[in-house]
mmCIF file with all atom_site columns, C-alpha atoms and ligand atoms in Angstrom:
data_model
loop_
_atom_site.group_PDB
_atom_site.id
_atom_site.type_symbol
_atom_site.label_atom_id
_atom_site.label_alt_id
_atom_site.label_comp_id
_atom_site.label_asym_id
_atom_site.label_entity_id
_atom_site.label_seq_id
_atom_site.pdbx_PDB_ins_code
_atom_site.Cartn_x
_atom_site.Cartn_y
_atom_site.Cartn_z
_atom_site.occupancy
_atom_site.B_iso_or_equiv
_atom_site.pdbx_formal_charge
_atom_site.auth_seq_id
_atom_site.auth_comp_id
_atom_site.auth_asym_id
_atom_site.auth_atom_id
_atom_site.pdbx_PDB_model_num
ATOM   1   C  CA  . MET J 1 1   ? 0.000   0.000   0.000  1.00 0.00 ? 227 MET J CA  1
ATOM   2   C  CA  . LYS J 1 2   ? 1.242   3.504   -0.863 1.00 0.00 ? 228 LYS J CA  1
ATOM   3   C  CA  . VAL J 1 3   ? 2.284   5.417   2.258  1.00 0.00 ? 229 VAL J CA  1
ATOM   4   C  CA  . LEU J 1 4   ? 0.987   9.001   2.295  1.00 0.00 ? 230 LEU J CA  1
ATOM   5   C  CA  . ILE J 1 5   ? 2.161   9.983   5.794  1.00 0.00 ? 231 ILE J CA  1
ATOM   6   C  CA  . SER J 1 6   ? 4.766   7.982   7.698  1.00 0.00 ? 232 SER J CA  1
ATOM   7   C  CA  . GLU J 1 7   ? 4.580   6.895   11.330 1.00 0.00 ? 233 GLU J CA  1
ATOM   8   C  CA  . GLN J 1 8   ? 7.372   9.349   12.238 1.00 0.00 ? 234 GLN J CA  1
ATOM   9   C  CA  . GLU J 1 9   ? 5.685   12.301  10.544 1.00 0.00 ? 235 GLU J CA  1
ATOM   10  C  CA  . ILE J 1 10  ? 2.450   11.514  12.371 1.00 0.00 ? 236 ILE J CA  1
ATOM   11  C  CA  . GLN J 1 11  ? 4.168   11.236  15.758 1.00 0.00 ? 237 GLN J CA  1
ATOM   12  C  CA  . ARG J 1 12  ? 5.988   14.537  15.297 1.00 0.00 ? 238 ARG J CA  1
ATOM   13  C  CA  . ARG J 1 13  ? 2.836   16.359  14.225 1.00 0.00 ? 239 ARG J CA  1
ATOM   14  C  CA  . VAL J 1 14  ? 0.660   14.903  16.998 1.00 0.00 ? 240 VAL J CA  1
ATOM   15  C  CA  . GLU J 1 15  ? 3.188   16.150  19.561 1.00 0.00 ? 241 GLU J CA  1
ATOM   16  C  CA  . GLU J 1 16  ? 3.007   19.619  18.010 1.00 0.00 ? 242 GLU J CA  1
ATOM   17  C  CA  . LEU J 1 17  ? -0.783  19.534  18.173 1.00 0.00 ? 243 LEU J CA  1
ATOM   18  C  CA  . GLY J 1 18  ? -0.609  18.494  21.831 1.00 0.00 ? 244 GLY J CA  1
ATOM   19  C  CA  . ARG J 1 19  ? 1.648   21.463  22.599 1.00 0.00 ? 245 ARG J CA  1
ATOM   20  C  CA  . GLN J 1 20  ? -0.626  23.832  20.669 1.00 0.00 ? 246 GLN J CA  1
ATOM   21  C  CA  . ILE J 1 21  ? -3.726  22.594  22.532 1.00 0.00 ? 247 ILE J CA  1
ATOM   22  C  CA  . SER J 1 22  ? -1.907  22.807  25.901 1.00 0.00 ? 248 SER J CA  1
ATOM   23  C  CA  . GLU J 1 23  ? -0.969  26.430  25.186 1.00 0.00 ? 249 GLU J CA  1
ATOM   24  C  CA  . THR J 1 24  ? -4.459  27.404  24.076 1.00 0.00 ? 250 THR J CA  1
ATOM   25  C  CA  . TYR J 1 25  ? -6.245  25.908  27.078 1.00 0.00 ? 251 TYR J CA  1
ATOM   26  C  CA  . SER J 1 26  ? -3.288  26.514  29.414 1.00 0.00 ? 252 SER J CA  1
ATOM   27  C  CA  . GLY J 1 27  ? -4.351  25.066  32.772 1.00 0.00 ? 253 GLY J CA  1
ATOM   28  C  CA  . ARG J 1 28  ? -8.091  25.150  31.995 1.00 0.00 ? 254 ARG J CA  1
ATOM   29  C  CA  . PRO J 1 29  ? -9.945  21.837  32.361 1.00 0.00 ? 255 PRO J CA  1
ATOM   30  C  CA  . LEU J 1 30  ? -10.623 20.313  28.955 1.00 0.00 ? 256 LEU J CA  1
ATOM   31  C  CA  . THR J 1 31  ? -12.743 17.394  27.776 1.00 0.00 ? 257 THR J CA  1
ATOM   32  C  CA  . ILE J 1 32  ? -11.456 15.709  24.645 1.00 0.00 ? 258 ILE J CA  1
ATOM   33  C  CA  . LEU J 1 33  ? -14.396 13.963  23.025 1.00 0.00 ? 259 LEU J CA  1
ATOM   34  C  CA  . GLY J 1 34  ? -13.144 11.220  20.717 1.00 0.00 ? 260 GLY J CA  1
ATOM   35  C  CA  . VAL J 1 35  ? -15.356 10.144  17.831 1.00 0.00 ? 261 VAL J CA  1
ATOM   36  C  CA  . LEU J 1 36  ? -15.655 6.368   17.603 1.00 0.00 ? 262 LEU J CA  1
ATOM   37  C  CA  . THR J 1 37  ? -14.153 4.461   16.013 1.00 0.00 ? 263 THR J CA  1
ATOM   38  C  CA  . GLY J 1 38  ? -11.708 6.286   13.761 1.00 0.00 ? 264 GLY J CA  1
ATOM   39  C  CA  . SER J 1 39  ? -10.218 8.632   16.381 1.00 0.00 ? 265 SER J CA  1
ATOM   40  C  CA  . ILE J 1 40  ? -9.052  6.014   18.898 1.00 0.00 ? 266 ILE J CA  1
ATOM   41  C  CA  . VAL J 1 41  ? -5.404  5.831   17.804 1.00 0.00 ? 267 VAL J CA  1
ATOM   42  C  CA  . LEU J 1 42  ? -5.070  9.614   17.544 1.00 0.00 ? 268 LEU J CA  1
ATOM   43  C  CA  . LEU J 1 43  ? -6.892  9.982   20.867 1.00 0.00 ? 269 LEU J CA  1
ATOM   44  C  CA  . ALA J 1 44  ? -4.438  7.669   22.634 1.00 0.00 ? 270 ALA J CA  1
ATOM   45  C  CA  . ASP J 1 45  ? -1.418  9.556   21.282 1.00 0.00 ? 271 ASP J CA  1
ATOM   46  C  CA  . LEU J 1 46  ? -2.794  13.089  21.567 1.00 0.00 ? 272 LEU J CA  1
ATOM   47  C  CA  . ILE J 1 47  ? -3.910  12.861  25.193 1.00 0.00 ? 273 ILE J CA  1
ATOM   48  C  CA  . ARG J 1 48  ? -0.380  11.816  26.154 1.00 0.00 ? 274 ARG J CA  1
ATOM   49  C  CA  . ALA J 1 49  ? 0.987   14.884  24.346 1.00 0.00 ? 275 ALA J CA  1
ATOM   50  C  CA  . THR J 1 50  ? -1.465  17.278  26.048 1.00 0.00 ? 276 THR J CA  1
ATOM   51  C  CA  . GLU J 1 51  ? -0.712  18.851  29.430 1.00 0.00 ? 277 GLU J CA  1
ATOM   52  C  CA  . VAL J 1 52  ? -3.916  20.365  30.815 1.00 0.00 ? 278 VAL J CA  1
ATOM   53  C  CA  . PRO J 1 53  ? -6.406  18.982  33.385 1.00 0.00 ? 279 PRO J CA  1
ATOM   54  C  CA  . LEU J 1 54  ? -8.001  16.495  31.026 1.00 0.00 ? 280 LEU J CA  1
ATOM   55  C  CA  . ARG J 1 55  ? -11.073 14.311  30.771 1.00 0.00 ? 281 ARG J CA  1
ATOM   56  C  CA  . VAL J 1 56  ? -11.587 11.864  27.948 1.00 0.00 ? 282 VAL J CA  1
ATOM   57  C  CA  . ALA J 1 57  ? -15.035 10.997  26.596 1.00 0.00 ? 283 ALA J CA  1
ATOM   58  C  CA  . LEU J 1 58  ? -16.414 9.152   23.589 1.00 0.00 ? 284 LEU J CA  1
ATOM   59  C  CA  . ILE J 1 59  ? -19.218 9.657   21.106 1.00 0.00 ? 285 ILE J CA  1
ATOM   60  C  CA  . GLN J 1 60  ? -20.195 7.459   18.189 1.00 0.00 ? 286 GLN J CA  1
ATOM   61  C  CA  . ALA J 1 61  ? -20.740 8.725   14.660 1.00 0.00 ? 287 ALA J CA  1
ATOM   62  C  CA  . ALA J 1 62  ? -20.942 6.759   11.448 1.00 0.00 ? 288 ALA J CA  1
ATOM   63  C  CA  . SER J 1 63  ? -21.545 7.775   7.882  1.00 0.00 ? 289 SER J CA  1
ATOM   64  C  CA  . TYR J 1 64  ? -19.727 5.040   5.960  1.00 0.00 ? 290 TYR J CA  1
ATOM   65  C  CA  . HIS J 1 65  ? -21.154 1.569   5.660  1.00 0.00 ? 291 HIS J CA  1
ATOM   66  C  CA  . GLY J 1 66  ? -18.914 -1.464  5.055  1.00 0.00 ? 292 GLY J CA  1
ATOM   67  C  CA  . THR J 1 67  ? -17.198 -1.310  1.683  1.00 0.00 ? 293 THR J CA  1
ATOM   68  C  CA  . ASP J 1 68  ? -18.555 2.121   0.664  1.00 0.00 ? 294 ASP J CA  1
ATOM   69  C  CA  . THR J 1 69  ? -15.911 4.767   0.009  1.00 0.00 ? 295 THR J CA  1
ATOM   70  C  CA  . THR J 1 70  ? -18.468 7.598   -0.163 1.00 0.00 ? 296 THR J CA  1
ATOM   71  C  CA  . PRO J 1 71  ? -20.481 8.795   2.853  1.00 0.00 ? 297 PRO J CA  1
ATOM   72  C  CA  . GLY J 1 72  ? -24.086 7.798   3.533  1.00 0.00 ? 298 GLY J CA  1
ATOM   73  C  CA  . GLU J 1 73  ? -26.527 9.079   6.145  1.00 0.00 ? 299 GLU J CA  1
ATOM   74  C  CA  . LEU J 1 74  ? -24.957 10.363  9.385  1.00 0.00 ? 300 LEU J CA  1
ATOM   75  C  CA  . SER J 1 75  ? -25.946 8.597   12.598 1.00 0.00 ? 301 SER J CA  1
ATOM   76  C  CA  . ILE J 1 76  ? -24.827 9.839   16.035 1.00 0.00 ? 302 ILE J CA  1
ATOM   77  C  CA  . ASN J 1 77  ? -25.033 7.909   19.317 1.00 0.00 ? 303 ASN J CA  1
ATOM   78  C  CA  . ALA J 1 78  ? -24.396 10.172  22.328 1.00 0.00 ? 304 ALA J CA  1
ATOM   79  C  CA  . ASP J 1 79  ? -25.274 7.581   25.018 1.00 0.00 ? 305 ASP J CA  1
ATOM   80  C  CA  . LEU J 1 80  ? -21.657 7.478   26.267 1.00 0.00 ? 306 LEU J CA  1
ATOM   81  C  CA  . VAL J 1 81  ? -21.256 11.254  26.545 1.00 0.00 ? 307 VAL J CA  1
ATOM   82  C  CA  . PRO J 1 82  ? -20.849 12.460  30.183 1.00 0.00 ? 308 PRO J CA  1
ATOM   83  C  CA  . ASP J 1 83  ? -22.056 15.790  31.611 1.00 0.00 ? 309 ASP J CA  1
ATOM   84  C  CA  . LEU J 1 84  ? -20.367 18.534  29.557 1.00 0.00 ? 310 LEU J CA  1
ATOM   85  C  CA  . LYS J 1 85  ? -22.230 21.497  30.998 1.00 0.00 ? 311 LYS J CA  1
ATOM   86  C  CA  . GLY J 1 86  ? -19.909 24.478  31.449 1.00 0.00 ? 312 GLY J CA  1
ATOM   87  C  CA  . ARG J 1 87  ? -16.857 22.595  30.173 1.00 0.00 ? 313 ARG J CA  1
ATOM   88  C  CA  . ASP J 1 88  ? -14.468 23.327  27.335 1.00 0.00 ? 314 ASP J CA  1
ATOM   89  C  CA  . VAL J 1 89  ? -14.887 20.529  24.802 1.00 0.00 ? 315 VAL J CA  1
ATOM   90  C  CA  . LEU J 1 90  ? -12.610 19.511  21.957 1.00 0.00 ? 316 LEU J CA  1
ATOM   91  C  CA  . ILE J 1 91  ? -14.240 17.120  19.495 1.00 0.00 ? 317 ILE J CA  1
ATOM   92  C  CA  . LEU J 1 92  ? -11.578 14.844  18.022 1.00 0.00 ? 318 LEU J CA  1
ATOM   93  C  CA  . ASP J 1 93  ? -12.084 12.897  14.794 1.00 0.00 ? 319 ASP J CA  1
ATOM   94  C  CA  . ASP J 1 94  ? -9.782  11.103  12.395 1.00 0.00 ? 320 ASP J CA  1
ATOM   95  C  CA  . ILE J 1 95  ? -10.620 13.088  9.277  1.00 0.00 ? 321 ILE J CA  1
ATOM   96  C  CA  . PHE J 1 96  ? -12.553 16.160  8.167  1.00 0.00 ? 322 PHE J CA  1
ATOM   97  C  CA  . ASP J 1 97  ? -13.819 15.484  4.656  1.00 0.00 ? 323 ASP J CA  1
ATOM   98  C  CA  . THR J 1 98  ? -17.047 17.272  3.626  1.00 0.00 ? 324 THR J CA  1
ATOM   99  C  CA  . GLY J 1 99  ? -17.301 18.461  7.249  1.00 0.00 ? 325 GLY J CA  1
ATOM   100 C  CA  . ASN J 1 100 ? -20.864 17.180  7.589  1.00 0.00 ? 326 ASN J CA  1
ATOM   101 C  CA  . THR J 1 101 ? -19.963 14.729  10.375 1.00 0.00 ? 327 THR J CA  1
ATOM   102 C  CA  . MET J 1 102 ? -18.290 17.464  12.425 1.00 0.00 ? 328 MET J CA  1
ATOM   103 C  CA  . ALA J 1 103 ? -21.178 19.862  11.770 1.00 0.00 ? 329 ALA J CA  1
ATOM   104 C  CA  . GLY J 1 104 ? -23.662 17.233  12.996 1.00 0.00 ? 330 GLY J CA  1
ATOM   105 C  CA  . LEU J 1 105 ? -21.546 16.486  16.066 1.00 0.00 ? 331 LEU J CA  1
ATOM   106 C  CA  . MET J 1 106 ? -21.201 20.169  17.004 1.00 0.00 ? 332 MET J CA  1
ATOM   107 C  CA  . GLU J 1 107 ? -24.942 20.645  16.722 1.00 0.00 ? 333 GLU J CA  1
ATOM   108 C  CA  . ARG J 1 108 ? -25.524 17.632  18.986 1.00 0.00 ? 334 ARG J CA  1
ATOM   109 C  CA  . ILE J 1 109 ? -22.896 18.629  21.567 1.00 0.00 ? 335 ILE J CA  1
ATOM   110 C  CA  . LYS J 1 110 ? -24.391 22.126  21.929 1.00 0.00 ? 336 LYS J CA  1
ATOM   111 C  CA  . ASP J 1 111 ? -27.424 20.446  23.570 1.00 0.00 ? 337 ASP J CA  1
ATOM   112 C  CA  . PHE J 1 112 ? -25.082 19.579  26.477 1.00 0.00 ? 338 PHE J CA  1
ATOM   113 C  CA  . GLU J 1 113 ? -24.470 23.323  27.111 1.00 0.00 ? 339 GLU J CA  1
ATOM   114 C  CA  . PRO J 1 114 ? -20.663 23.257  27.112 1.00 0.00 ? 340 PRO J CA  1
ATOM   115 C  CA  . LEU J 1 115 ? -18.676 26.457  27.762 1.00 0.00 ? 341 LEU J CA  1
ATOM   116 C  CA  . SER J 1 116 ? -16.947 26.127  24.373 1.00 0.00 ? 342 SER J CA  1
ATOM   117 C  CA  . VAL J 1 117 ? -16.667 23.628  21.518 1.00 0.00 ? 343 VAL J CA  1
ATOM   118 C  CA  . ALA J 1 118 ? -13.621 23.308  19.265 1.00 0.00 ? 344 ALA J CA  1
ATOM   119 C  CA  . THR J 1 119 ? -12.694 20.663  16.702 1.00 0.00 ? 345 THR J CA  1
ATOM   120 C  CA  . ALA J 1 120 ? -9.525  18.733  15.937 1.00 0.00 ? 346 ALA J CA  1
ATOM   121 C  CA  . VAL J 1 121 ? -8.667  16.109  13.318 1.00 0.00 ? 347 VAL J CA  1
ATOM   122 C  CA  . LEU J 1 122 ? -5.568  14.383  12.042 1.00 0.00 ? 348 LEU J CA  1
ATOM   123 C  CA  . LEU J 1 123 ? -6.467  14.824  8.374  1.00 0.00 ? 349 LEU J CA  1
ATOM   124 C  CA  . TRP J 1 124 ? -8.306  17.500  6.432  1.00 0.00 ? 350 TRP J CA  1
ATOM   125 C  CA  . LYS J 1 125 ? -9.447  16.958  2.826  1.00 0.00 ? 351 LYS J CA  1
ATOM   126 C  CA  . SER J 1 126 ? -9.795  20.696  2.281  1.00 0.00 ? 352 SER J CA  1
ATOM   127 C  CA  . ASP J 1 127 ? -10.826 20.436  -1.417 1.00 0.00 ? 353 ASP J CA  1
ATOM   128 C  CA  . ARG J 1 128 ? -13.878 18.381  -0.435 1.00 0.00 ? 354 ARG J CA  1
ATOM   129 C  CA  . THR J 1 129 ? -15.137 20.523  2.421  1.00 0.00 ? 355 THR J CA  1
ATOM   130 C  CA  . VAL J 1 130 ? -18.657 21.910  1.933  1.00 0.00 ? 356 VAL J CA  1
ATOM   131 C  CA  . VAL J 1 131 ? -19.429 23.369  5.382  1.00 0.00 ? 357 VAL J CA  1
ATOM   132 C  CA  . ASP J 1 132 ? -18.699 27.023  6.247  1.00 0.00 ? 358 ASP J CA  1
ATOM   133 C  CA  . PHE J 1 133 ? -16.126 26.297  8.946  1.00 0.00 ? 359 PHE J CA  1
ATOM   134 C  CA  . GLN J 1 134 ? -12.827 24.451  9.167  1.00 0.00 ? 360 GLN J CA  1
ATOM   135 C  CA  . PRO J 1 135 ? -11.231 22.328  11.897 1.00 0.00 ? 361 PRO J CA  1
ATOM   136 C  CA  . ASP J 1 136 ? -9.627  24.433  14.647 1.00 0.00 ? 362 ASP J CA  1
ATOM   137 C  CA  . TYR J 1 137 ? -6.715  21.983  14.795 1.00 0.00 ? 363 TYR J CA  1
ATOM   138 C  CA  . PHE J 1 138 ? -5.587  19.637  12.038 1.00 0.00 ? 364 PHE J CA  1
ATOM   139 C  CA  . GLY J 1 139 ? -2.498  17.530  11.478 1.00 0.00 ? 365 GLY J CA  1
ATOM   140 C  CA  . PHE J 1 140 ? -2.238  17.411  7.697  1.00 0.00 ? 366 PHE J CA  1
ATOM   141 C  CA  . ARG J 1 141 ? -4.136  18.651  4.668  1.00 0.00 ? 367 ARG J CA  1
ATOM   142 C  CA  . ILE J 1 142 ? -4.472  15.800  2.189  1.00 0.00 ? 368 ILE J CA  1
ATOM   143 C  CA  . PRO J 1 143 ? -5.764  15.437  -1.388 1.00 0.00 ? 369 PRO J CA  1
ATOM   144 C  CA  . ASP J 1 144 ? -9.056  13.751  -2.276 1.00 0.00 ? 370 ASP J CA  1
ATOM   145 C  CA  . GLU J 1 145 ? -7.981  10.120  -1.934 1.00 0.00 ? 371 GLU J CA  1
ATOM   146 C  CA  . PHE J 1 146 ? -9.414  7.333   0.222  1.00 0.00 ? 372 PHE J CA  1
ATOM   147 C  CA  . VAL J 1 147 ? -6.961  6.739   3.069  1.00 0.00 ? 373 VAL J CA  1
ATOM   148 C  CA  . VAL J 1 148 ? -6.633  4.093   5.790  1.00 0.00 ? 374 VAL J CA  1
ATOM   149 C  CA  . GLY J 1 149 ? -4.472  3.443   8.862  1.00 0.00 ? 375 GLY J CA  1
ATOM   150 C  CA  . TYR J 1 150 ? -3.849  5.168   12.208 1.00 0.00 ? 376 TYR J CA  1
ATOM   151 C  CA  . GLY J 1 151 ? -7.503  4.567   13.132 1.00 0.00 ? 377 GLY J CA  1
ATOM   152 C  CA  . LEU J 1 152 ? -9.052  4.921   9.670  1.00 0.00 ? 378 LEU J CA  1
ATOM   153 C  CA  . ASP J 1 153 ? -10.647 1.784   8.243  1.00 0.00 ? 379 ASP J CA  1
ATOM   154 C  CA  . TYR J 1 154 ? -11.818 0.211   5.058  1.00 0.00 ? 380 TYR J CA  1
ATOM   155 C  CA  . ASP J 1 155 ? -14.512 -2.408  5.699  1.00 0.00 ? 381 ASP J CA  1
ATOM   156 C  CA  . ASP J 1 156 ? -13.421 -2.336  9.385  1.00 0.00 ? 382 ASP J CA  1
ATOM   157 C  CA  . GLU J 1 157 ? -9.836  -3.310  8.605  1.00 0.00 ? 383 GLU J CA  1
ATOM   158 C  CA  . TYR J 1 158 ? -6.476  -1.497  8.454  1.00 0.00 ? 384 TYR J CA  1
ATOM   159 C  CA  . ARG J 1 159 ? -7.129  0.688   11.530 1.00 0.00 ? 385 ARG J CA  1
ATOM   160 C  CA  . HIS J 1 160 ? -4.009  -0.719  13.195 1.00 0.00 ? 386 HIS J CA  1
ATOM   161 C  CA  . LEU J 1 161 ? -1.538  0.441   10.518 1.00 0.00 ? 387 LEU J CA  1
ATOM   162 C  CA  . PRO J 1 162 ? 0.869   2.919   12.157 1.00 0.00 ? 388 PRO J CA  1
ATOM   163 C  CA  . TYR J 1 163 ? 0.973   5.102   9.002  1.00 0.00 ? 389 TYR J CA  1
ATOM   164 C  CA  . ILE J 1 164 ? -1.603  6.700   6.667  1.00 0.00 ? 390 ILE J CA  1
ATOM   165 C  CA  . GLY J 1 165 ? -1.850  4.737   3.425  1.00 0.00 ? 391 GLY J CA  1
ATOM   166 C  CA  . VAL J 1 166 ? -3.797  5.338   0.228  1.00 0.00 ? 392 VAL J CA  1
ATOM   167 C  CA  . MET J 1 167 ? -6.248  2.609   -0.697 1.00 0.00 ? 393 MET J CA  1
ATOM   168 C  CA  . GLU J 1 168 ? -5.671  2.309   -4.460 1.00 0.00 ? 394 GLU J CA  1
ATOM   169 C  CA  . SER J 1 169 ? -7.730  0.185   -6.849 1.00 0.00 ? 395 SER J CA  1
ATOM   170 C  CA  . SER J 1 170 ? -5.182  -2.667  -6.634 1.00 0.00 ? 396 SER J CA  1
ATOM   171 C  CA  . ASP J 1 171 ? -5.493  -2.604  -2.827 1.00 0.00 ? 397 ASP J CA  1
ATOM   172 C  CA  . LEU J 1 172 ? -9.295  -2.709  -3.116 1.00 0.00 ? 398 LEU J CA  1
ATOM   173 C  CA  . GLU J 1 173 ? -9.069  -5.780  -5.397 1.00 0.00 ? 399 GLU J CA  1
ATOM   174 C  CA  . GLU J 1 174 ? -6.636  -7.442  -2.994 1.00 0.00 ? 400 GLU J CA  1
ATOM   175 C  CA  . HIS J 1 175 ? -9.020  -6.782  -0.107 1.00 0.00 ? 401 HIS J CA  1
ATOM   176 C  CA  . THR J 1 176 ? -12.006 -8.221  -1.982 1.00 0.00 ? 402 THR J CA  1
ATOM   177 C  CA  . LYS J 1 177 ? -10.059 -11.382 -2.838 1.00 0.00 ? 403 LYS J CA  1
ATOM   178 C  CA  . LYS J 1 178 ? -9.024  -11.846 0.793  1.00 0.00 ? 404 LYS J CA  1
ATOM   179 C  CA  . VAL J 1 179 ? -12.562 -11.336 2.132  1.00 0.00 ? 405 VAL J CA  1
ATOM   180 C  CA  . ASP J 1 180 ? -14.246 -13.514 -0.500 1.00 0.00 ? 406 ASP J CA  1
ATOM   181 C  CA  . GLY J 1 181 ? -11.639 -16.247 0.013  1.00 0.00 ? 407 GLY J CA  1
HETATM 182 P  P1  . 5GP G 2 .   ? -17.324 14.036  6.455  1.00 0.00 ? 610 5GP G P1  1
HETATM 183 O  O1  . 5GP G 2 .   ? -18.635 13.972  7.150  1.00 0.00 ? 610 5GP G O1  1
HETATM 184 O  O2  . 5GP G 2 .   ? -16.420 15.154  6.895  1.00 0.00 ? 610 5GP G O2  1
HETATM 185 O  O3  . 5GP G 2 .   ? -17.503 14.040  4.947  1.00 0.00 ? 610 5GP G O3  1
HETATM 186 O  O4  . 5GP G 2 .   ? -16.597 12.686  6.705  1.00 0.00 ? 610 5GP G O4  1
HETATM 187 C  C1  . 5GP G 2 .   ? -15.995 12.410  7.903  1.00 0.00 ? 610 5GP G C1  1
HETATM 188 C  C2  . 5GP G 2 .   ? -16.005 10.927  8.180  1.00 0.00 ? 610 5GP G C2  1
HETATM 189 O  O5  . 5GP G 2 .   ? -15.932 10.190  6.952  1.00 0.00 ? 610 5GP G O5  1
HETATM 190 C  C3  . 5GP G 2 .   ? -14.800 10.534  8.991  1.00 0.00 ? 610 5GP G C3  1
HETATM 191 O  O6  . 5GP G 2 .   ? -15.145 10.442  10.344 1.00 0.00 ? 610 5GP G O6  1
HETATM 192 C  C4  . 5GP G 2 .   ? -14.416 9.193   8.412  1.00 0.00 ? 610 5GP G C4  1
HETATM 193 O  O7  . 5GP G 2 .   ? -15.058 8.182   9.152  1.00 0.00 ? 610 5GP G O7  1
HETATM 194 C  C5  . 5GP G 2 .   ? -14.982 9.158   7.030  1.00 0.00 ? 610 5GP G C5  1
HETATM 195 N  N1  . 5GP G 2 .   ? -13.969 9.392   5.949  1.00 0.00 ? 610 5GP G N1  1
HETATM 196 C  C6  . 5GP G 2 .   ? -13.863 10.458  5.128  1.00 0.00 ? 610 5GP G C6  1
HETATM 197 N  N2  . 5GP G 2 .   ? -12.840 10.314  4.273  1.00 0.00 ? 610 5GP G N2  1
HETATM 198 C  C7  . 5GP G 2 .   ? -12.270 9.130   4.560  1.00 0.00 ? 610 5GP G C7  1
HETATM 199 C  C8  . 5GP G 2 .   ? -11.149 8.399   4.017  1.00 0.00 ? 610 5GP G C8  1
HETATM 200 O  O8  . 5GP G 2 .   ? -10.418 8.826   3.112  1.00 0.00 ? 610 5GP G O8  1
HETATM 201 N  N3  . 5GP G 2 .   ? -10.877 7.198   4.584  1.00 0.00 ? 610 5GP G N3  1
HETATM 202 C  C9  . 5GP G 2 .   ? -11.629 6.671   5.598  1.00 0.00 ? 610 5GP G C9  1
HETATM 203 N  N4  . 5GP G 2 .   ? -11.277 5.485   6.068  1.00 0.00 ? 610 5GP G N4  1
HETATM 204 N  N5  . 5GP G 2 .   ? -12.689 7.319   6.134  1.00 0.00 ? 610 5GP G N5  1
HETATM 205 C  C10 . 5GP G 2 .   ? -12.995 8.533   5.619  1.00 0.00 ? 610 5GP G C10 1
HETATM 206 MG MG1 . MG  G 3 .   ? -15.403 8.440   11.369 1.00 0.00 ? 611 MG  G MG1 1
#
């Protein structure tokens, strides 16, 4: 698989993001709200690079189904979200593509009456974005290609890759062969 962003580049950038977030919130209690499932690897690394009084929470959002590589209907499950009233919240996702997922999440989180809501992602497909805002923190801007690894999946696989790879048509064929036996 073609590597778009190496493990080392990711690690370096995530540490920078952690420093940036620590400076912005500087001593203020923060809740980082990870979006399941794609953000889990970034979440684990970023929280260890962030030095503020920190709570970690999870919310579920899904717009891709199985082997689709284009988004479907957005569904959000906020059952796991703790009390966020009066807290600074940073929503953390793997990738900001059209921005519709993040827009839906922000709308939902506002019901919890937080003090502030900001957004962070590892990857931003800026050419594809259709919403009128951008992520407050992002690791890398990337072109319009379907990527996997470092939390991002294709058909629920490849999340464990330590790098960001591009799923090319040959990789898709390979995957299909493996799954179909
Ligand atoms: P958006 O709503 O911004 O269009 O899409 C965001 C969601 O779509 C992300 O949380 C992620 O699950 C999924 N997504 C968008 N682009 C990609 C991609 O290139 N690879 C993978 N694996 N997921 C993507
Ligand atoms: Mg996702």
